[in-house]
Tab-separated table of C-alpha atoms and ligand atoms in Angstrom:
chain	number	residue	atom	x	y	z
A	7	MET	CA	-6.213	37.063	31.397
A	8	THR	CA	-7.336	33.491	31.077
A	9	PRO	CA	-4.960	30.573	32.090
A	10	LYS	CA	-3.556	28.315	29.384
A	11	VAL	CA	-3.457	24.755	29.137
A	12	ILE	CA	-1.956	22.575	27.019
A	13	VAL	CA	-3.043	18.510	27.502
A	14	VAL	CA	-1.881	15.679	25.948
A	15	GLY	CA	-3.482	12.693	25.934
A	16	ALA	CA	-5.915	9.749	24.379
A	17	VAL	CA	-9.222	10.557	22.774
A	18	ASN	CA	-11.930	7.904	22.711
A	19	VAL	CA	-15.241	6.932	21.896
A	20	ASP	CA	-17.257	5.612	24.794
A	21	MET	CA	-19.695	3.132	24.356
A	22	VAL	CA	-21.385	3.169	28.040
A	23	VAL	CA	-23.567	-0.265	28.818
A	24	THR	CA	-25.720	0.232	32.193
A	25	ALA	CA	-26.016	-3.310	33.672
A	26	PRO	CA	-27.211	-4.826	36.952
A	27	THR	CA	-23.579	-6.278	37.756
A	28	LEU	CA	-20.241	-6.065	36.019
A	29	PRO	CA	-19.236	-9.257	33.689
A	30	ARG	CA	-17.142	-11.936	34.938
A	31	ALA	CA	-14.767	-13.875	32.366
A	32	GLY	CA	-17.319	-15.753	30.109
A	33	GLU	CA	-20.338	-13.957	31.614
A	34	THR	CA	-22.881	-11.869	29.354
A	35	VAL	CA	-24.433	-9.527	31.277
A	36	VAL	CA	-27.591	-7.722	29.656
A	37	GLY	CA	-28.948	-3.939	30.990
A	38	PRO	CA	-30.878	-1.322	29.929
A	39	GLY	CA	-29.166	1.240	28.636
A	40	VAL	CA	-26.886	2.060	25.516
A	41	GLU	CA	-25.164	5.304	25.215
A	42	ARG	CA	-22.419	6.798	23.112
A	43	HIS	CA	-19.913	9.163	24.997
A	44	GLY	CA	-17.205	11.507	23.652
A	45	GLY	CA	-13.678	10.144	25.921
A	46	GLY	CA	-10.438	9.234	26.126
A	47	LYS	CA	-8.391	10.828	29.635
A	48	GLY	CA	-6.593	13.815	27.352
A	49	ALA	CA	-9.450	14.633	25.795
A	50	ASN	CA	-12.209	14.588	28.840
A	51	ALA	CA	-9.936	16.669	31.140
A	52	ALA	CA	-9.367	19.109	28.041
A	53	VAL	CA	-12.978	18.926	28.511
A	54	ALA	CA	-12.790	19.748	32.440
A	55	ALA	CA	-10.193	22.186	31.937
A	56	SER	CA	-12.276	24.333	29.368
A	57	ARG	CA	-15.594	24.080	31.309
A	58	ALA	CA	-13.487	25.069	34.400
A	59	GLY	CA	-12.502	28.342	32.214
A	60	ALA	CA	-9.211	27.858	30.503
A	61	THR	CA	-7.907	28.089	27.241
A	62	VAL	CA	-7.370	24.609	26.488
A	63	HIS	CA	-5.343	23.710	23.567
A	64	TYR	CA	-5.238	19.347	22.766
A	65	LEU	CA	-2.816	17.669	21.494
A	66	GLY	CA	-3.434	13.987	20.373
A	67	ALA	CA	-4.280	11.429	17.469
A	68	VAL	CA	-7.892	10.471	15.683
A	69	GLY	CA	-8.005	8.322	12.967
A	70	ASP	CA	-9.646	9.476	9.742
A	71	ASP	CA	-13.100	8.119	10.253
A	72	ASP	CA	-16.248	9.013	11.168
A	73	LEU	CA	-15.851	8.562	15.037
A	74	GLY	CA	-13.053	10.661	14.598
A	75	ARG	CA	-14.375	13.729	13.098
A	76	THR	CA	-17.195	13.193	15.490
A	77	ALA	CA	-14.668	13.470	18.712
A	78	LEU	CA	-13.426	16.531	17.678
A	79	ALA	CA	-16.757	18.333	16.827
A	80	GLU	CA	-17.951	17.512	20.442
A	81	LEU	CA	-14.204	18.707	21.725
A	82	SER	CA	-14.783	22.130	19.832
A	83	THR	CA	-17.838	22.206	20.789
A	84	GLU	CA	-16.812	22.636	24.287
A	85	ASN	CA	-14.422	25.349	23.326
A	86	VAL	CA	-11.273	22.961	23.001
A	87	ILE	CA	-8.672	23.849	20.399
A	88	VAL	CA	-8.163	20.635	18.035
A	89	ASP	CA	-6.479	22.699	15.423
A	90	ASP	CA	-3.044	20.252	16.262
A	91	VAL	CA	-4.606	17.166	16.692
A	92	GLU	CA	-3.107	14.440	13.953
A	93	VAL	CA	-5.590	12.799	11.608
A	94	ILE	CA	-3.913	9.254	11.065
A	95	GLY	CA	-5.334	7.348	7.388
A	96	ARG	CA	-6.169	3.633	7.716
A	97	CYS	CA	-6.485	3.985	11.354
A	98	SER	CA	-9.846	3.534	13.960
A	99	THR	CA	-10.092	6.375	16.432
A	100	GLY	CA	-9.667	4.811	19.499
A	101	VAL	CA	-13.013	3.032	21.569
A	102	ALA	CA	-13.430	2.431	25.174
A	103	LEU	CA	-16.156	-0.139	26.050
A	104	ILE	CA	-17.496	0.673	29.131
A	105	VAL	CA	-19.931	-1.412	31.423
A	106	VAL	CA	-21.436	0.521	34.500
A	107	ASP	CA	-23.424	-1.081	37.290
A	108	ASP	CA	-26.268	-0.490	39.616
A	109	ALA	CA	-23.639	1.046	41.927
A	110	GLY	CA	-21.729	2.983	40.082
A	111	GLU	CA	-18.555	0.925	39.353
A	112	ASN	CA	-17.431	0.436	35.812
A	113	GLN	CA	-15.257	-1.861	33.876
A	114	ILE	CA	-13.657	-0.470	30.927
A	115	ALA	CA	-11.832	-2.124	28.017
A	116	VAL	CA	-9.671	0.216	25.216
A	117	GLY	CA	-9.067	-0.151	21.597
A	118	GLY	CA	-6.527	2.211	21.435
A	119	GLY	CA	-6.318	3.353	17.869
A	120	ALA	CA	-5.064	6.033	16.667
A	121	ASN	CA	-3.512	7.187	20.229
A	122	ILE	CA	-0.948	4.789	20.129
A	123	ARG	CA	0.552	5.508	16.397
A	124	LEU	CA	0.449	9.287	17.846
A	125	SER	CA	3.572	10.672	15.898
A	126	VAL	CA	6.181	12.784	18.279
A	127	ASP	CA	7.049	14.863	15.434
A	128	ARG	CA	3.762	16.196	15.487
A	129	LEU	CA	3.117	16.485	18.927
A	130	ARG	CA	6.617	17.810	19.464
A	131	ALA	CA	5.772	20.610	16.863
A	132	GLY	CA	2.141	21.388	18.258
A	133	LEU	CA	4.191	21.433	21.500
A	134	VAL	CA	6.806	24.062	20.593
A	135	ALA	CA	4.052	26.270	18.723
A	136	SER	CA	1.886	26.577	21.852
A	137	LEU	CA	4.223	26.231	24.891
A	138	PRO	CA	5.641	30.045	25.124
A	139	GLU	CA	2.241	30.829	25.787
A	140	THR	CA	1.017	27.963	27.920
A	141	ASP	CA	0.634	28.009	32.217
A	142	CYS	CA	0.267	24.482	32.721
A	143	VAL	CA	0.811	21.170	30.327
A	144	LEU	CA	-1.017	17.900	31.542
A	145	VAL	CA	0.021	14.614	30.234
A	146	SER	CA	-2.212	11.368	30.745
A	147	THR	CA	-0.472	8.501	29.220
A	148	GLU	CA	-2.513	6.558	26.881
A	149	ILE	CA	-0.509	7.387	24.130
A	150	PRO	CA	3.230	6.247	23.170
A	151	ASP	CA	6.012	6.463	25.900
A	152	ASP	CA	7.880	8.760	23.196
A	153	ALA	CA	5.071	10.913	23.219
A	154	VAL	CA	4.718	10.944	27.100
A	155	VAL	CA	8.541	11.415	27.301
A	156	THR	CA	8.521	14.585	24.539
A	157	ALA	CA	5.318	16.266	26.416
A	158	VAL	CA	7.263	15.914	29.734
A	159	GLU	CA	10.381	17.020	28.743
A	160	LEU	CA	9.372	20.081	26.524
A	161	ALA	CA	7.198	21.331	29.345
A	162	THR	CA	9.456	21.116	32.588
A	163	ALA	CA	12.444	22.558	29.993
A	164	ALA	CA	10.873	25.351	28.950
A	165	GLY	CA	9.784	25.932	32.500
A	166	VAL	CA	6.066	25.736	32.376
A	167	ARG	CA	4.247	23.408	35.187
A	168	CYS	CA	3.713	20.353	34.351
A	169	LEU	CA	1.351	17.587	34.956
A	170	LEU	CA	1.691	14.184	34.893
A	171	ASN	CA	-0.897	11.285	35.342
A	172	PRO	CA	-0.015	8.141	35.287
A	173	ALA	CA	-3.184	6.283	34.337
A	174	PRO	CA	-2.072	3.553	33.199
A	175	VAL	CA	1.376	3.715	34.776
A	176	ILE	CA	3.949	2.721	31.178
A	177	PRO	CA	7.813	2.527	31.548
A	178	ALA	CA	7.949	6.189	30.313
A	179	VAL	CA	6.641	7.648	33.775
A	180	HIS	CA	9.559	5.465	35.510
A	181	ARG	CA	12.237	7.216	33.511
A	182	LEU	CA	10.566	10.627	33.881
A	183	ILE	CA	10.338	10.488	38.099
A	184	ASP	CA	12.865	12.718	38.571
A	185	ARG	CA	11.657	15.946	35.558
A	186	GLY	CA	10.007	17.799	38.081
A	187	ALA	CA	6.530	16.828	37.253
A	188	ILE	CA	3.645	16.820	39.208
A	189	LEU	CA	2.433	13.277	39.308
A	190	THR	CA	-1.445	12.375	39.676
A	191	PRO	CA	-2.004	8.877	40.461
A	192	ASN	CA	-4.826	7.066	41.860
A	193	ARG	CA	-4.373	4.374	44.999
A	194	GLY	CA	-3.395	1.779	42.560
A	195	GLU	CA	-1.105	3.525	40.035
A	196	LEU	CA	0.552	5.084	43.059
A	197	ALA	CA	1.147	1.522	44.254
A	198	ALA	CA	2.665	0.557	40.206
A	199	LEU	CA	4.710	3.294	40.896
A	200	VAL	CA	6.754	2.465	43.878
A	201	ASP	CA	7.104	-1.290	43.368
A	202	PRO	CA	6.182	-2.431	39.846
A	203	SER	CA	6.546	-5.661	41.004
A	204	ALA	CA	4.564	-6.341	43.731
A	205	ALA	CA	0.783	-6.698	43.797
A	206	THR	CA	0.591	-5.409	46.978
A	207	GLY	CA	-3.262	-4.003	45.917
A	208	ALA	CA	-4.773	-0.236	46.692
A	209	PRO	CA	-2.494	1.474	49.759
A	210	THR	CA	-4.709	2.701	52.584
A	211	THR	CA	-4.552	6.673	53.287
A	212	ASP	CA	-1.430	6.039	55.494
A	213	GLN	CA	0.227	4.153	53.250
A	214	ALA	CA	-0.431	6.185	50.449
A	215	ILE	CA	1.279	9.129	52.301
A	216	GLU	CA	4.393	7.054	52.723
A	217	HIS	CA	4.403	5.622	49.236
A	218	ALA	CA	4.206	9.297	47.990
A	219	ARG	CA	6.877	10.681	50.256
A	220	ALA	CA	9.050	7.418	48.917
A	221	LEU	CA	8.117	9.152	45.547
A	222	ASN	CA	9.210	12.769	46.094
A	223	ALA	CA	12.422	11.998	47.187
A	224	ARG	CA	13.351	11.044	43.994
A	225	SER	CA	11.275	13.920	41.749
A	226	ARG	CA	11.802	16.717	44.240
A	227	ALA	CA	7.888	17.723	43.192
A	228	PRO	CA	4.526	17.279	45.082
A	229	VAL	CA	2.442	14.322	44.357
A	230	VAL	CA	-1.452	14.096	44.184
A	231	VAL	CA	-3.355	11.435	44.848
A	232	THR	CA	-6.703	10.715	44.136
A	233	LEU	CA	-8.356	8.422	46.607
A	234	GLY	CA	-11.765	7.913	44.993
A	235	GLY	CA	-14.591	8.550	47.367
A	236	ASP	CA	-11.730	9.311	50.346
A	237	GLY	CA	-10.936	12.359	48.639
A	238	ALA	CA	-7.530	13.456	47.295
A	239	LEU	CA	-3.556	13.627	49.060
A	240	LEU	CA	-1.374	16.493	48.740
A	241	VAL	CA	1.953	15.327	49.790
A	242	ASP	CA	4.984	17.871	49.162
A	243	PRO	CA	8.824	17.330	49.203
A	244	ASP	CA	9.127	19.199	52.494
A	245	GLY	CA	7.196	15.959	54.143
A	246	GLY	CA	3.925	17.963	54.304
A	247	ALA	CA	0.597	15.780	53.958
A	248	GLU	CA	-2.697	17.318	53.433
A	249	HIS	CA	-5.493	15.059	53.223
A	250	VAL	CA	-8.902	17.041	51.501
A	251	ALA	CA	-11.595	15.124	52.181
A	252	ALA	CA	-14.399	14.358	49.193
A	253	LEU	CA	-17.881	16.121	49.182
A	254	PRO	CA	-20.191	14.158	49.547
A	255	ALA	CA	-21.809	12.994	46.659
A	256	THR	CA	-24.555	10.640	45.287
A	257	VAL	CA	-22.874	8.178	43.047
A	258	ARG	CA	-24.121	7.536	39.882
A	259	ASP	CA	-21.136	6.917	37.705
A	260	THR	CA	-17.765	7.162	38.518
A	261	THR	CA	-16.175	7.083	34.852
A	262	GLY	CA	-13.998	10.012	34.528
A	263	ALA	CA	-14.070	11.051	38.018
A	264	GLY	CA	-10.007	11.179	37.639
A	265	ASP	CA	-10.270	13.383	34.472
A	266	THR	CA	-12.244	15.687	35.956
A	267	PHE	CA	-9.831	16.055	39.057
A	268	ASN	CA	-6.738	16.251	36.512
A	269	GLY	CA	-8.444	18.756	33.857
A	270	VAL	CA	-9.734	21.062	37.038
A	271	LEU	CA	-6.099	20.920	38.640
A	272	ALA	CA	-4.516	21.860	35.634
A	273	ALA	CA	-6.870	24.866	34.876
A	274	THR	CA	-7.018	25.960	38.498
A	275	LEU	CA	-3.196	25.982	38.787
A	276	ALA	CA	-2.799	27.800	35.554
A	277	SER	CA	-5.268	30.410	36.949
A	278	GLY	CA	-1.915	31.123	39.222
A	279	THR	CA	-3.719	29.921	42.518
A	280	SER	CA	-1.602	27.680	45.114
A	281	LEU	CA	-1.056	23.763	44.674
A	282	ARG	CA	-3.467	23.430	47.683
A	283	GLU	CA	-5.938	25.752	46.673
A	284	ALA	CA	-6.520	23.813	42.960
A	285	VAL	CA	-6.650	20.412	44.457
A	286	THR	CA	-9.505	21.418	46.565
A	287	ASP	CA	-10.947	22.690	43.199
A	288	ALA	CA	-10.293	19.517	41.611
A	289	ASN	CA	-11.623	17.466	44.400
A	290	THR	CA	-14.934	19.601	44.692
A	291	ALA	CA	-15.280	18.877	40.792
A	292	ALA	CA	-14.644	15.418	40.769
A	293	ALA	CA	-17.514	15.081	43.840
A	294	LEU	CA	-19.670	16.888	41.149
A	295	SER	CA	-18.970	14.797	38.310
A	296	VAL	CA	-19.976	11.444	39.665
A	297	ALA	CA	-23.266	12.384	40.240
A	298	ARG	CA	-24.203	11.949	36.831
A	299	LEU	CA	-23.673	9.101	33.870
A	300	GLY	CA	-20.957	9.600	31.544
A	301	ALA	CA	-17.467	10.657	31.959
A	302	ARG	CA	-18.013	14.826	30.612
A	303	ALA	CA	-21.487	14.974	31.432
A	304	GLY	CA	-21.122	15.603	35.006
A	305	MET	CA	-18.091	17.407	34.548
A	306	PRO	CA	-19.036	21.369	36.111
A	307	THR	CA	-18.831	24.967	34.604
A	308	ALA	CA	-16.810	27.940	35.912
A	309	ALA	CA	-20.064	28.879	37.494
A	310	GLU	CA	-21.133	25.591	38.946
A	311	LEU	CA	-17.702	25.557	40.783
A	312	ASP	CA	-17.909	28.584	42.250
A	313	LEU	CA	-21.816	27.839	43.792
A	314	ALA	CA	-20.145	24.524	45.041
A	315	ARG	CA	-17.567	26.377	46.612
A	316	ALA	CA	-19.459	29.286	48.170
B	23	ATP	P1	-11.853	6.905	37.490
B	23	ATP	O1	-10.607	6.113	36.509
B	23	ATP	O2	-12.954	6.511	37.441
B	23	ATP	O3	-11.950	8.450	36.137
B	23	ATP	P2	-9.657	7.421	38.863
B	23	ATP	O4	-9.205	6.340	39.362
B	23	ATP	O5	-8.626	8.090	38.312
B	23	ATP	O6	-11.099	7.500	38.529
B	23	ATP	P3	-10.592	8.216	41.715
B	23	ATP	O7	-9.223	8.363	42.796
B	23	ATP	O8	-11.355	6.835	41.767
B	23	ATP	O9	-9.511	8.156	40.468
B	23	ATP	O10	-11.399	9.756	42.066
B	23	ATP	C1	-10.660	11.017	41.158
B	23	ATP	C2	-11.349	11.798	42.286
B	23	ATP	O11	-13.146	11.869	42.334
B	23	ATP	C3	-11.096	11.923	43.921
B	23	ATP	O12	-9.774	11.976	44.420
B	23	ATP	C4	-12.788	12.911	44.369
B	23	ATP	O13	-12.109	13.895	44.288
B	23	ATP	C5	-13.882	12.462	43.636
B	23	ATP	N1	-14.385	11.037	43.794
B	23	ATP	C6	-14.378	9.634	43.288
B	23	ATP	N2	-15.229	8.957	43.777
B	23	ATP	C7	-16.082	10.220	44.534
B	23	ATP	C8	-17.323	9.832	45.380
B	23	ATP	N3	-17.554	8.722	46.049
B	23	ATP	N4	-18.032	10.683	46.166
B	23	ATP	C9	-17.406	11.974	45.996
B	23	ATP	N5	-16.232	12.222	45.004
B	23	ATP	C10	-15.385	11.199	44.536
């Protein structure tokens, strides 16, 4: 049986400029490259899950404009089902302005557009229709608080495994911590979840384990922390903590590494494997993805993942 995944989150059009350095406030940097790519954490993760072999139903919103039609066509080409995506009139599709420097680091500004006008009623109808046949739901947070709450509550109430990628950490995430979803923050998001008022900066790996244990105590669910070039952590409510080291990678562009990780995590979990195996697969897929420019270009297919596992 093909694993079935629902992805709820944002879809954007990414405008990517490559430049020698990232601009500081008030600075203009000029680089040689400009490209347009499909983006948005939800849509990117949907593509990653589809390439990894899942049947993926994407739920989100686009504007009634050329950018939106292009975004949906690109998702369809990736075999992502977009039948229940909301198309909102007199509203722009979401846009991300991305600068990538020579070291592969990025800086991103997002105009939310249709993503932040997503209708909760429309989303609920899409979820109710698809949840009975779904193995895993992945929710990310560049959409309204109410939409995130609705998706996580419906999935967990239906007993469907739910991943909540708190990128960024919006108020809804704090309200949802005890609902049993598996949280998948990066280091900075983990710090923001544990202590919203503190500007403590990114935790070390040891601090991340302690932070994740604090979340475990409230969520009674596993926490998966992405650690960039250090790989990922799986911290269980029983106190077990496992560090999965990153695969060596020649980094070209880390944009979308987290989306690849989350999408493959959802697809692998949906196929019935253990969370430990799913984290290993997600970590492998994300390392493959950072070697190419653009959030989706480097996302591996199921065949490429098989090769990398061997
Ligand atoms: P982004 O916002 O750039 O999509 P993120 O901040 O959500 O990323 P990260 O923790 O930076 O997420 O990275 C996600 C995953 O990507 C990591 O857990 C790891 O598996 C992989 N990864 C990231 N950077 C590297 C790297 N330099 N080498 C190998 N793997 C990497």
